[in-house]
Short mmCIF file of C-alpha atoms in Angstrom, two decimals:
data_model
loop_
_atom_site.label_atom_id
_atom_site.label_comp_id
_atom_site.label_asym_id
_atom_site.label_seq_id
_atom_site.Cartn_x
_atom_site.Cartn_y
_atom_site.Cartn_z
CA UNK A 18 23.49 1.38 -21.04
CA UNK A 19 20.61 1.77 -18.72
CA UNK A 20 17.83 4.23 -19.80
CA UNK A 21 17.34 6.61 -16.84
CA UNK A 22 13.67 6.97 -17.70
CA UNK A 23 13.22 3.22 -17.15
CA UNK A 24 15.44 3.04 -14.11
CA UNK A 25 12.75 3.80 -11.48
CA UNK A 26 10.41 1.03 -12.66
CA UNK A 27 13.23 -1.35 -12.85
CA UNK A 28 14.32 -0.72 -9.32
CA UNK A 29 10.71 -0.91 -7.98
CA UNK A 30 10.19 -4.23 -9.74
CA UNK A 31 13.46 -5.50 -8.41
CA UNK A 32 12.17 -4.49 -4.93
CA UNK A 33 9.10 -6.62 -5.40
CA UNK A 34 11.05 -9.56 -6.66
CA UNK A 35 13.41 -9.57 -3.67
CA UNK A 36 10.47 -9.09 -1.26
CA UNK A 37 8.53 -11.95 -2.75
CA UNK A 38 11.71 -14.18 -2.65
CA UNK A 39 11.77 -13.53 1.07
CA UNK A 40 8.00 -14.50 1.36
CA UNK A 41 8.33 -17.54 -0.96
CA UNK A 42 11.42 -18.89 0.89
CA UNK A 43 9.42 -19.62 4.02
CA UNK A 44 6.26 -21.19 2.45
CA UNK A 45 7.34 -24.61 1.83
CA UNK A 46 8.49 -25.18 5.48
CA UNK A 47 5.40 -23.74 7.18
CA UNK A 48 3.87 -27.16 7.87
CA UNK A 49 7.16 -28.33 9.33
CA UNK A 50 7.67 -25.19 11.39
CA UNK A 51 4.06 -25.35 12.87
CA UNK A 52 4.29 -29.05 13.76
CA UNK A 53 7.86 -28.27 15.28
CA UNK A 54 6.42 -25.65 17.66
CA UNK A 55 3.16 -27.58 18.29
CA UNK A 56 4.34 -31.05 19.05
CA UNK A 57 1.74 -33.81 18.81
CA UNK A 58 -0.42 -31.87 16.31
CA UNK A 59 -1.21 -33.28 12.87
CA UNK A 60 -0.61 -31.20 9.72
CA UNK A 61 -4.35 -30.39 9.45
CA UNK A 62 -4.54 -29.33 13.14
CA UNK A 63 -1.35 -27.33 12.80
CA UNK A 64 -2.86 -25.60 9.71
CA UNK A 65 -5.54 -24.10 11.90
CA UNK A 66 -2.83 -22.35 14.03
CA UNK A 67 -1.11 -21.37 10.88
CA UNK A 68 -4.33 -19.70 9.71
CA UNK A 69 -4.53 -17.83 13.14
CA UNK A 70 -1.02 -16.44 12.62
CA UNK A 71 -1.77 -15.40 9.04
CA UNK A 72 -4.97 -13.72 10.24
CA UNK A 73 -3.13 -11.83 13.01
CA UNK A 74 -0.67 -10.62 10.45
CA UNK A 75 -3.51 -9.57 8.24
CA UNK A 76 -5.27 -7.64 11.14
CA UNK A 77 -2.19 -5.54 11.49
CA UNK A 78 -2.02 -4.85 7.76
CA UNK A 79 -5.68 -3.96 7.87
CA UNK A 80 -5.00 -1.37 10.48
CA UNK A 81 -1.73 0.12 9.26
CA UNK A 82 -2.13 -0.33 5.54
CA UNK A 83 -4.14 2.95 5.08
CA UNK A 84 -1.96 4.65 7.77
CA UNK A 85 1.32 3.90 5.84
CA UNK A 86 -0.39 4.73 2.57
CA UNK A 87 -1.41 8.13 3.84
CA UNK A 88 2.08 8.59 5.41
CA UNK A 89 3.58 7.84 1.94
CA UNK A 90 1.32 10.58 0.51
CA UNK A 91 3.04 12.93 3.03
CA UNK A 92 6.58 11.75 3.48
CA UNK A 93 7.18 9.91 0.19
CA UNK A 94 7.18 6.32 -0.96
CA UNK A 95 10.86 5.62 -0.45
CA UNK A 96 10.88 5.99 3.35
CA UNK A 97 7.87 3.78 3.84
CA UNK A 98 9.35 1.00 1.61
CA UNK A 99 12.66 1.18 3.57
CA UNK A 100 11.05 0.97 6.96
CA UNK A 101 8.89 -1.93 5.79
CA UNK A 102 11.77 -3.96 4.57
CA UNK A 103 13.85 -3.46 7.69
CA UNK A 104 11.07 -4.59 9.95
CA UNK A 105 10.19 -7.58 7.77
CA UNK A 106 13.90 -8.75 8.20
CA UNK A 107 13.41 -8.63 12.03
CA UNK A 108 10.19 -10.54 11.65
CA UNK A 109 11.91 -13.45 9.75
CA UNK A 110 14.66 -13.64 12.30
CA UNK A 111 12.04 -13.87 15.15
CA UNK A 112 10.22 -16.67 13.24
CA UNK A 113 13.50 -18.42 12.74
CA UNK A 114 14.33 -18.40 16.41
CA UNK A 115 10.85 -19.01 17.81
CA UNK A 116 10.26 -22.12 19.89
CA UNK A 117 6.67 -21.32 20.87
CA UNK A 118 3.55 -20.31 19.17
CA UNK A 119 3.51 -17.11 21.22
CA UNK A 120 6.88 -15.90 19.83
CA UNK A 121 5.62 -16.59 16.34
CA UNK A 122 2.59 -14.48 17.16
CA UNK A 123 4.77 -11.55 18.25
CA UNK A 124 6.73 -11.83 15.11
CA UNK A 125 3.66 -11.83 12.90
CA UNK A 126 2.27 -8.69 14.78
CA UNK A 127 5.60 -6.76 14.19
CA UNK A 128 5.80 -7.84 10.48
CA UNK A 129 2.09 -7.05 9.90
CA UNK A 130 2.44 -3.52 11.24
CA UNK A 131 5.03 -2.59 8.54
CA UNK A 132 4.13 -4.91 5.72
CA UNK A 133 3.29 -2.26 3.07
CA UNK A 134 5.93 -2.96 0.47
CA UNK A 135 3.66 -4.01 -2.33
CA UNK A 136 1.03 -1.24 -1.65
CA UNK A 137 3.68 1.50 -1.62
CA UNK A 138 5.33 0.01 -4.71
CA UNK A 139 2.05 0.24 -6.52
CA UNK A 140 1.68 3.88 -5.38
CA UNK A 141 5.27 4.53 -6.67
CA UNK A 142 4.27 3.06 -10.05
CA UNK A 143 1.14 5.13 -10.22
CA UNK A 144 3.20 8.23 -9.46
CA UNK A 145 5.56 7.66 -12.50
CA UNK A 146 2.93 6.36 -14.93
CA UNK A 147 0.32 7.69 -17.35
CA UNK A 148 -3.22 6.24 -17.38
CA UNK A 149 -2.26 4.14 -20.38
CA UNK A 150 0.90 2.76 -18.74
CA UNK A 151 -0.73 1.78 -15.43
CA UNK A 152 -2.13 -1.63 -16.30
CA UNK A 153 0.99 -2.93 -17.89
CA UNK A 154 3.18 -1.53 -15.17
CA UNK A 155 0.99 -3.03 -12.50
CA UNK A 156 1.36 -6.20 -14.47
CA UNK A 157 5.17 -5.79 -14.15
CA UNK A 158 4.74 -5.68 -10.28
CA UNK A 159 2.78 -8.84 -10.59
CA UNK A 160 5.47 -10.33 -12.80
CA UNK A 161 8.09 -9.37 -10.26
CA UNK A 162 6.02 -11.14 -7.54
CA UNK A 163 5.93 -14.22 -9.83
CA UNK A 164 9.67 -14.13 -10.57
CA UNK A 165 10.24 -14.02 -6.71
CA UNK A 166 7.93 -17.00 -6.39
CA UNK A 167 10.00 -18.76 -9.04
CA UNK A 168 13.10 -18.37 -6.92
CA UNK A 169 11.78 -18.14 -3.37
CA UNK A 170 9.99 -21.50 -2.98
CA UNK A 171 12.61 -23.57 -4.63
CA UNK A 172 15.29 -22.06 -2.40
CA UNK A 173 13.08 -22.52 0.60
CA UNK A 174 12.32 -25.98 -0.43
CA UNK A 175 15.91 -26.90 -0.76
CA UNK A 176 16.94 -25.17 2.42
CA UNK A 177 13.94 -26.67 4.18
CA UNK A 178 15.31 -30.16 3.47
CA UNK A 179 18.26 -29.11 5.79
CA UNK A 180 16.00 -27.78 8.56
CA UNK A 181 12.71 -25.85 8.85
CA UNK A 182 14.49 -22.82 10.49
CA UNK A 183 17.07 -22.10 7.73
CA UNK A 184 14.73 -20.64 5.23
CA UNK A 185 13.73 -17.90 7.66
CA UNK A 186 17.06 -16.59 8.22
CA UNK A 187 17.61 -16.66 4.45
CA UNK A 188 14.38 -14.56 4.10
CA UNK A 189 15.83 -12.06 6.66
CA UNK A 190 19.05 -11.81 4.67
CA UNK A 191 16.99 -11.15 1.39
CA UNK A 192 14.92 -8.48 3.07
CA UNK A 193 18.07 -6.73 4.37
CA UNK A 194 19.53 -6.92 0.86
CA UNK A 195 16.27 -5.43 -0.55
CA UNK A 196 16.52 -2.54 1.99
CA UNK A 197 20.08 -1.85 0.95
CA UNK A 198 19.26 -1.82 -2.85
CA UNK A 199 16.33 0.70 -2.19
CA UNK A 200 18.56 2.97 0.00
CA UNK A 201 21.27 3.32 -2.61
CA UNK A 202 19.29 3.16 -5.82
CA UNK A 203 15.64 4.09 -5.34
CA UNK A 204 14.63 7.81 -5.86
CA UNK A 205 11.50 9.35 -4.38
CA UNK A 206 8.66 9.40 -6.85
CA UNK A 207 6.04 11.64 -5.03
CA UNK A 208 5.75 15.09 -6.61
CA UNK A 209 6.22 17.69 -3.88
CA UNK A 210 3.36 19.77 -5.37
CA UNK A 211 0.84 17.07 -4.52
CA UNK A 212 2.27 16.05 -1.14
CA UNK A 213 -0.31 16.28 1.58
CA UNK A 214 0.35 18.13 4.79
CA UNK A 215 0.79 15.74 7.78
CA UNK A 216 -2.16 15.44 10.10
CA UNK A 217 -3.04 12.93 12.79
CA UNK A 218 -6.55 12.79 11.28
CA UNK A 219 -5.11 11.67 7.96
CA UNK A 220 -3.68 8.50 9.50
CA UNK A 221 -7.02 7.22 10.83
CA UNK A 222 -7.53 4.14 8.66
CA UNK A 223 -11.37 4.46 8.68
CA UNK A 224 -11.12 8.03 7.58
CA UNK A 225 -8.94 7.05 4.69
CA UNK A 226 -11.57 4.41 3.69
CA UNK A 227 -14.30 7.10 3.80
CA UNK A 228 -12.30 9.59 1.71
CA UNK A 229 -11.45 7.01 -0.91
CA UNK A 230 -14.97 5.63 -1.08
CA UNK A 231 -16.29 9.17 -2.06
CA UNK A 232 -14.81 8.86 -5.50
CA UNK A 233 -17.60 8.06 -8.05
CA UNK A 234 -17.70 4.45 -9.15
CA UNK A 235 -15.03 3.24 -6.76
CA UNK A 236 -17.30 1.57 -4.23
CA UNK A 237 -18.20 -1.28 -6.56
CA UNK A 238 -14.68 -1.84 -7.65
CA UNK A 239 -13.53 -2.03 -4.03
CA UNK A 240 -16.25 -4.63 -3.23
CA UNK A 241 -15.14 -6.60 -6.25
CA UNK A 242 -11.42 -6.44 -5.23
CA UNK A 243 -12.38 -7.58 -1.69
CA UNK A 244 -14.35 -10.57 -2.89
CA UNK A 245 -11.68 -11.42 -5.38
CA UNK A 246 -8.97 -11.30 -2.72
CA UNK A 247 -10.99 -13.37 -0.34
CA UNK A 248 -11.36 -16.16 -2.83
CA UNK A 249 -7.93 -16.24 -4.29
CA UNK A 250 -6.27 -16.04 -0.85
CA UNK A 251 -7.11 -19.66 -0.45
CA UNK A 252 -3.82 -20.40 -2.31
CA UNK A 253 -1.59 -18.65 0.18
CA UNK A 254 -3.72 -19.76 3.13
CA UNK A 255 -3.76 -23.42 2.70
CA UNK A 256 -1.35 -24.55 -0.19
CA UNK A 257 1.45 -26.07 1.89
CA UNK A 258 -0.93 -27.70 4.19
CA UNK A 259 -3.32 -28.88 1.49
CA UNK A 260 -0.51 -30.51 -0.64
CA UNK A 261 1.17 -31.96 2.45
CA UNK A 262 -2.25 -33.52 3.57
CA UNK A 263 -3.57 -34.44 0.09
CA UNK A 264 -0.46 -35.65 -1.65
CA UNK A 265 2.15 -36.08 1.28
CA UNK A 266 4.46 -33.55 -0.32
CA UNK A 267 7.80 -32.70 1.24
CA UNK A 268 9.05 -29.13 1.52
CA UNK A 269 11.09 -29.63 -1.67
CA UNK A 270 8.00 -30.75 -3.61
CA UNK A 271 5.88 -27.89 -2.20
CA UNK A 272 8.69 -25.54 -3.23
CA UNK A 273 8.81 -27.06 -6.74
CA UNK A 274 5.04 -26.59 -7.19
CA UNK A 275 5.17 -22.87 -6.09
CA UNK A 276 8.14 -22.44 -8.45
CA UNK A 277 6.14 -23.79 -11.45
CA UNK A 278 3.38 -21.38 -10.47
CA UNK A 279 5.71 -18.58 -10.13
CA UNK A 280 7.07 -19.16 -13.66
CA UNK A 281 3.62 -19.07 -15.10
CA UNK A 282 2.60 -16.19 -12.93
CA UNK A 283 5.62 -14.02 -14.02
CA UNK A 284 4.98 -14.83 -17.78
CA UNK A 285 1.25 -13.99 -17.62
CA UNK A 286 1.64 -10.65 -15.65
CA UNK A 287 4.83 -9.57 -17.51
CA UNK A 288 3.90 -10.64 -21.09
CA UNK A 289 0.19 -11.40 -21.61
CA UNK A 290 -1.47 -8.56 -19.68
CA UNK A 291 -1.10 -5.68 -22.15
CA UNK A 292 -1.89 -7.70 -25.29
CA UNK A 293 -5.04 -9.11 -23.60
CA UNK A 294 -6.11 -5.59 -22.63
CA UNK A 295 -5.46 -4.35 -26.13
CA UNK A 296 -7.53 -7.21 -27.66
CA UNK A 297 -10.48 -7.29 -25.28
CA UNK A 298 -10.26 -4.31 -23.04
CA UNK A 299 -9.73 -4.01 -19.36
CA UNK A 300 -13.34 -4.77 -18.26
CA UNK A 301 -13.31 -7.97 -20.31
CA UNK A 302 -9.89 -8.94 -19.11
CA UNK A 303 -11.10 -8.92 -15.52
CA UNK A 304 -14.03 -11.13 -16.47
CA UNK A 305 -11.83 -13.52 -18.36
CA UNK A 306 -9.40 -13.80 -15.44
CA UNK A 307 -12.08 -14.37 -12.90
CA UNK A 308 -13.85 -17.12 -15.10
CA UNK A 309 -10.55 -19.01 -15.56
CA UNK A 310 -9.87 -18.82 -11.85
CA UNK A 311 -13.21 -20.41 -11.02
CA UNK A 312 -12.57 -23.25 -13.37
CA UNK A 313 -9.07 -23.80 -12.04
CA UNK A 314 -10.32 -23.90 -8.38
CA UNK A 315 -12.94 -26.55 -9.11
CA UNK A 316 -10.33 -28.76 -10.88
CA UNK A 317 -7.78 -28.38 -8.10
CA UNK A 318 -10.52 -29.39 -5.59
CA UNK A 319 -11.19 -32.76 -7.34
CA UNK A 320 -7.65 -33.71 -8.49
CA UNK A 321 -6.27 -36.81 -6.68
CA UNK A 322 -2.82 -36.99 -8.43
CA UNK A 323 -0.16 -34.58 -7.43
CA UNK A 324 1.42 -34.51 -10.90
CA UNK A 325 -1.91 -33.61 -12.46
CA UNK A 326 -1.99 -30.66 -10.15
CA UNK A 327 1.43 -29.59 -11.42
CA UNK A 328 0.17 -29.95 -15.02
CA UNK A 329 -2.77 -27.78 -14.10
CA UNK A 330 -0.66 -24.97 -12.89
CA UNK A 331 -0.66 -22.91 -16.14
CA UNK A 332 -4.44 -22.76 -16.17
CA UNK A 333 -4.63 -21.85 -12.44
CA UNK A 334 -2.00 -19.03 -12.94
CA UNK A 335 -3.81 -17.58 -15.91
CA UNK A 336 -6.57 -16.43 -13.62
CA UNK A 337 -4.25 -13.69 -12.30
CA UNK A 338 -4.47 -11.75 -15.63
CA UNK A 339 -7.52 -9.94 -14.45
CA UNK A 340 -5.93 -8.42 -11.34
CA UNK A 341 -3.70 -5.70 -12.97
CA UNK A 342 -6.68 -4.55 -15.12
CA UNK A 343 -8.86 -4.29 -12.03
CA UNK A 344 -6.20 -2.33 -10.21
CA UNK A 345 -5.76 0.05 -13.06
CA UNK A 346 -9.50 0.68 -13.21
CA UNK A 347 -9.51 1.53 -9.58
CA UNK A 348 -6.45 3.76 -9.99
CA UNK A 349 -8.06 5.76 -12.70
CA UNK A 350 -11.00 6.56 -10.30
CA UNK A 351 -8.76 8.88 -8.03
CA UNK A 352 -6.62 11.85 -8.62
CA UNK A 353 -2.84 11.98 -8.32
CA UNK A 354 -2.66 13.12 -4.65
CA UNK A 355 -4.66 10.14 -3.50
CA UNK A 356 -2.87 7.36 -5.12
CA UNK A 357 -0.99 6.35 -2.01
CA UNK A 358 -4.23 6.40 0.09
CA UNK A 359 -6.00 4.24 -2.50
CA UNK A 360 -3.11 1.58 -2.51
CA UNK A 361 -3.22 1.74 1.19
CA UNK A 362 -6.95 0.85 1.10
CA UNK A 363 -6.25 -1.80 -1.41
CA UNK A 364 -3.64 -3.27 0.84
CA UNK A 365 -6.13 -3.19 3.72
CA UNK A 366 -8.77 -5.01 1.72
CA UNK A 367 -6.18 -7.58 0.84
CA UNK A 368 -5.51 -7.86 4.61
CA UNK A 369 -9.23 -8.26 5.29
CA UNK A 370 -9.15 -11.20 2.86
CA UNK A 371 -6.20 -12.64 4.77
CA UNK A 372 -8.09 -12.16 8.05
CA UNK A 373 -11.11 -14.11 6.80
CA UNK A 374 -9.65 -16.70 4.44
CA UNK A 375 -6.84 -18.33 6.57
CA UNK A 376 -9.24 -18.85 9.45
CA UNK A 377 -12.11 -20.13 7.46
CA UNK A 378 -10.25 -22.10 4.82
CA UNK A 379 -7.86 -23.86 7.30
CA UNK A 380 -10.90 -24.70 9.40
CA UNK A 381 -12.66 -26.15 6.34
CA UNK A 382 -9.45 -28.09 5.41
CA UNK A 383 -9.22 -29.45 8.97
CA UNK A 384 -12.86 -30.56 9.01
CA UNK A 385 -12.64 -32.29 5.58
CA UNK A 386 -9.12 -33.79 6.26
CA UNK A 387 -10.22 -36.00 9.12
CA UNK A 388 -10.13 -39.47 7.76
CA UNK A 389 -12.58 -40.67 10.36
CA UNK A 390 -15.29 -38.30 9.22
CA UNK A 391 -18.07 -39.25 6.80
CA UNK A 392 -16.62 -37.08 3.96
CA UNK A 393 -12.82 -36.89 3.30
CA UNK A 394 -12.40 -34.00 0.80
CA UNK A 395 -9.30 -31.75 1.46
CA UNK A 396 -10.28 -29.82 -1.80
CA UNK A 397 -13.33 -28.34 -0.02
CA UNK A 398 -11.68 -24.92 0.57
CA UNK A 399 -11.31 -24.44 -3.18
CA UNK A 400 -14.95 -25.28 -3.88
CA UNK A 401 -15.88 -22.52 -1.32
CA UNK A 402 -13.48 -20.12 -2.92
CA UNK A 403 -14.99 -20.76 -6.42
CA UNK A 404 -18.45 -19.93 -5.05
CA UNK A 405 -17.23 -16.67 -3.59
CA UNK A 406 -15.57 -15.77 -6.92
CA UNK A 407 -18.72 -16.48 -8.75
CA UNK A 408 -20.52 -13.97 -6.46
CA UNK A 409 -17.71 -11.58 -7.26
CA UNK A 410 -18.31 -11.84 -10.96
CA UNK A 411 -22.07 -10.98 -10.42
CA UNK A 412 -21.06 -7.85 -8.53
CA UNK A 413 -18.65 -6.76 -11.21
CA UNK A 414 -21.23 -7.42 -14.03
CA UNK A 415 -24.09 -5.59 -12.40
CA UNK A 416 -22.66 -2.85 -10.18
CA UNK A 417 -19.34 -1.77 -11.51
CA UNK A 418 -19.36 1.22 -13.89
CA UNK A 419 -18.61 0.37 -17.47
CA UNK A 420 -17.75 3.85 -19.01
CA UNK A 421 -14.20 4.68 -19.90
CA UNK A 422 -13.15 1.10 -19.32
#
């Protein structure tokens, strides 16, 4: 029998699982899709265009993330989640039908405008959780994302062996299924007593940034989160292109690698987050996760055997253990009525990282993947990311407030 008290968190985690399945399905076939719409281009050259599309998507998220976060503080989380899922389904259909880079661009703009599922889900969790519950429940969201990455990439890899378009239609179906599940089973979480009145000034994304930044101690955390997101976005930005270039992996093998990562990711976020926080505290959990991530990035950069890379996956995924602790620290800095706005700002900072990282890291990959150049080193983007994350640790150590952590 289902405990009604636990039903909301189960539904929201299921929403994240289904949403990440939709995202994961398409990743293994991105190199094939890009070379399909850009005939004559190599994988490394097509990766640059893939980075441009990812950055355009992120620009839309940056602009509309705080807007949708503020709207969720006014009209509720459920409506925003439903709208996001419906438009993501349309985005996947457009990508599946696209025969030119410009149609892909249109689809990414449409999807980026409404891609607020995870941010609003995090606000939903903040609504229904106590301060002590937040870290572990944010970990559940991360675990849901990981489970989706267990299922999505392997499905996408298998479907991609049939054709590079098929996974996008499957992703559209999953998003539509997700929307239906939320429509019938997800209840609104926002307390009417703390709902904000709707105002056009409240949907100004830069105003939202200013309002959130006024909370004591939050500025340093937001800077840390931005640097962390820029560095770790290297995986999403270049993984399919990097593995196709470095190891000549097929869509099926790319999907397998992401599935292994997803299994480890889900286990770490769903099982290890709370025990680690109980043992060493949230502050030290962040530091531990960041340090492991740096080590993993350096090793990934220098590995020349694909099976060694698969074996390294547990270490690489262990780095994510610090992210829920960092999110919980930020959530505790704001009051109940601003949780949606905070999560919208976090979504926008994530979007900033996905504006910067795909453009920069695919460019680095392209430059160091030219076999005619003096240095052939496809792992260079991971070294660059490790340097950024090292700077991030310094900011966290010297600027982030340490009281009540």
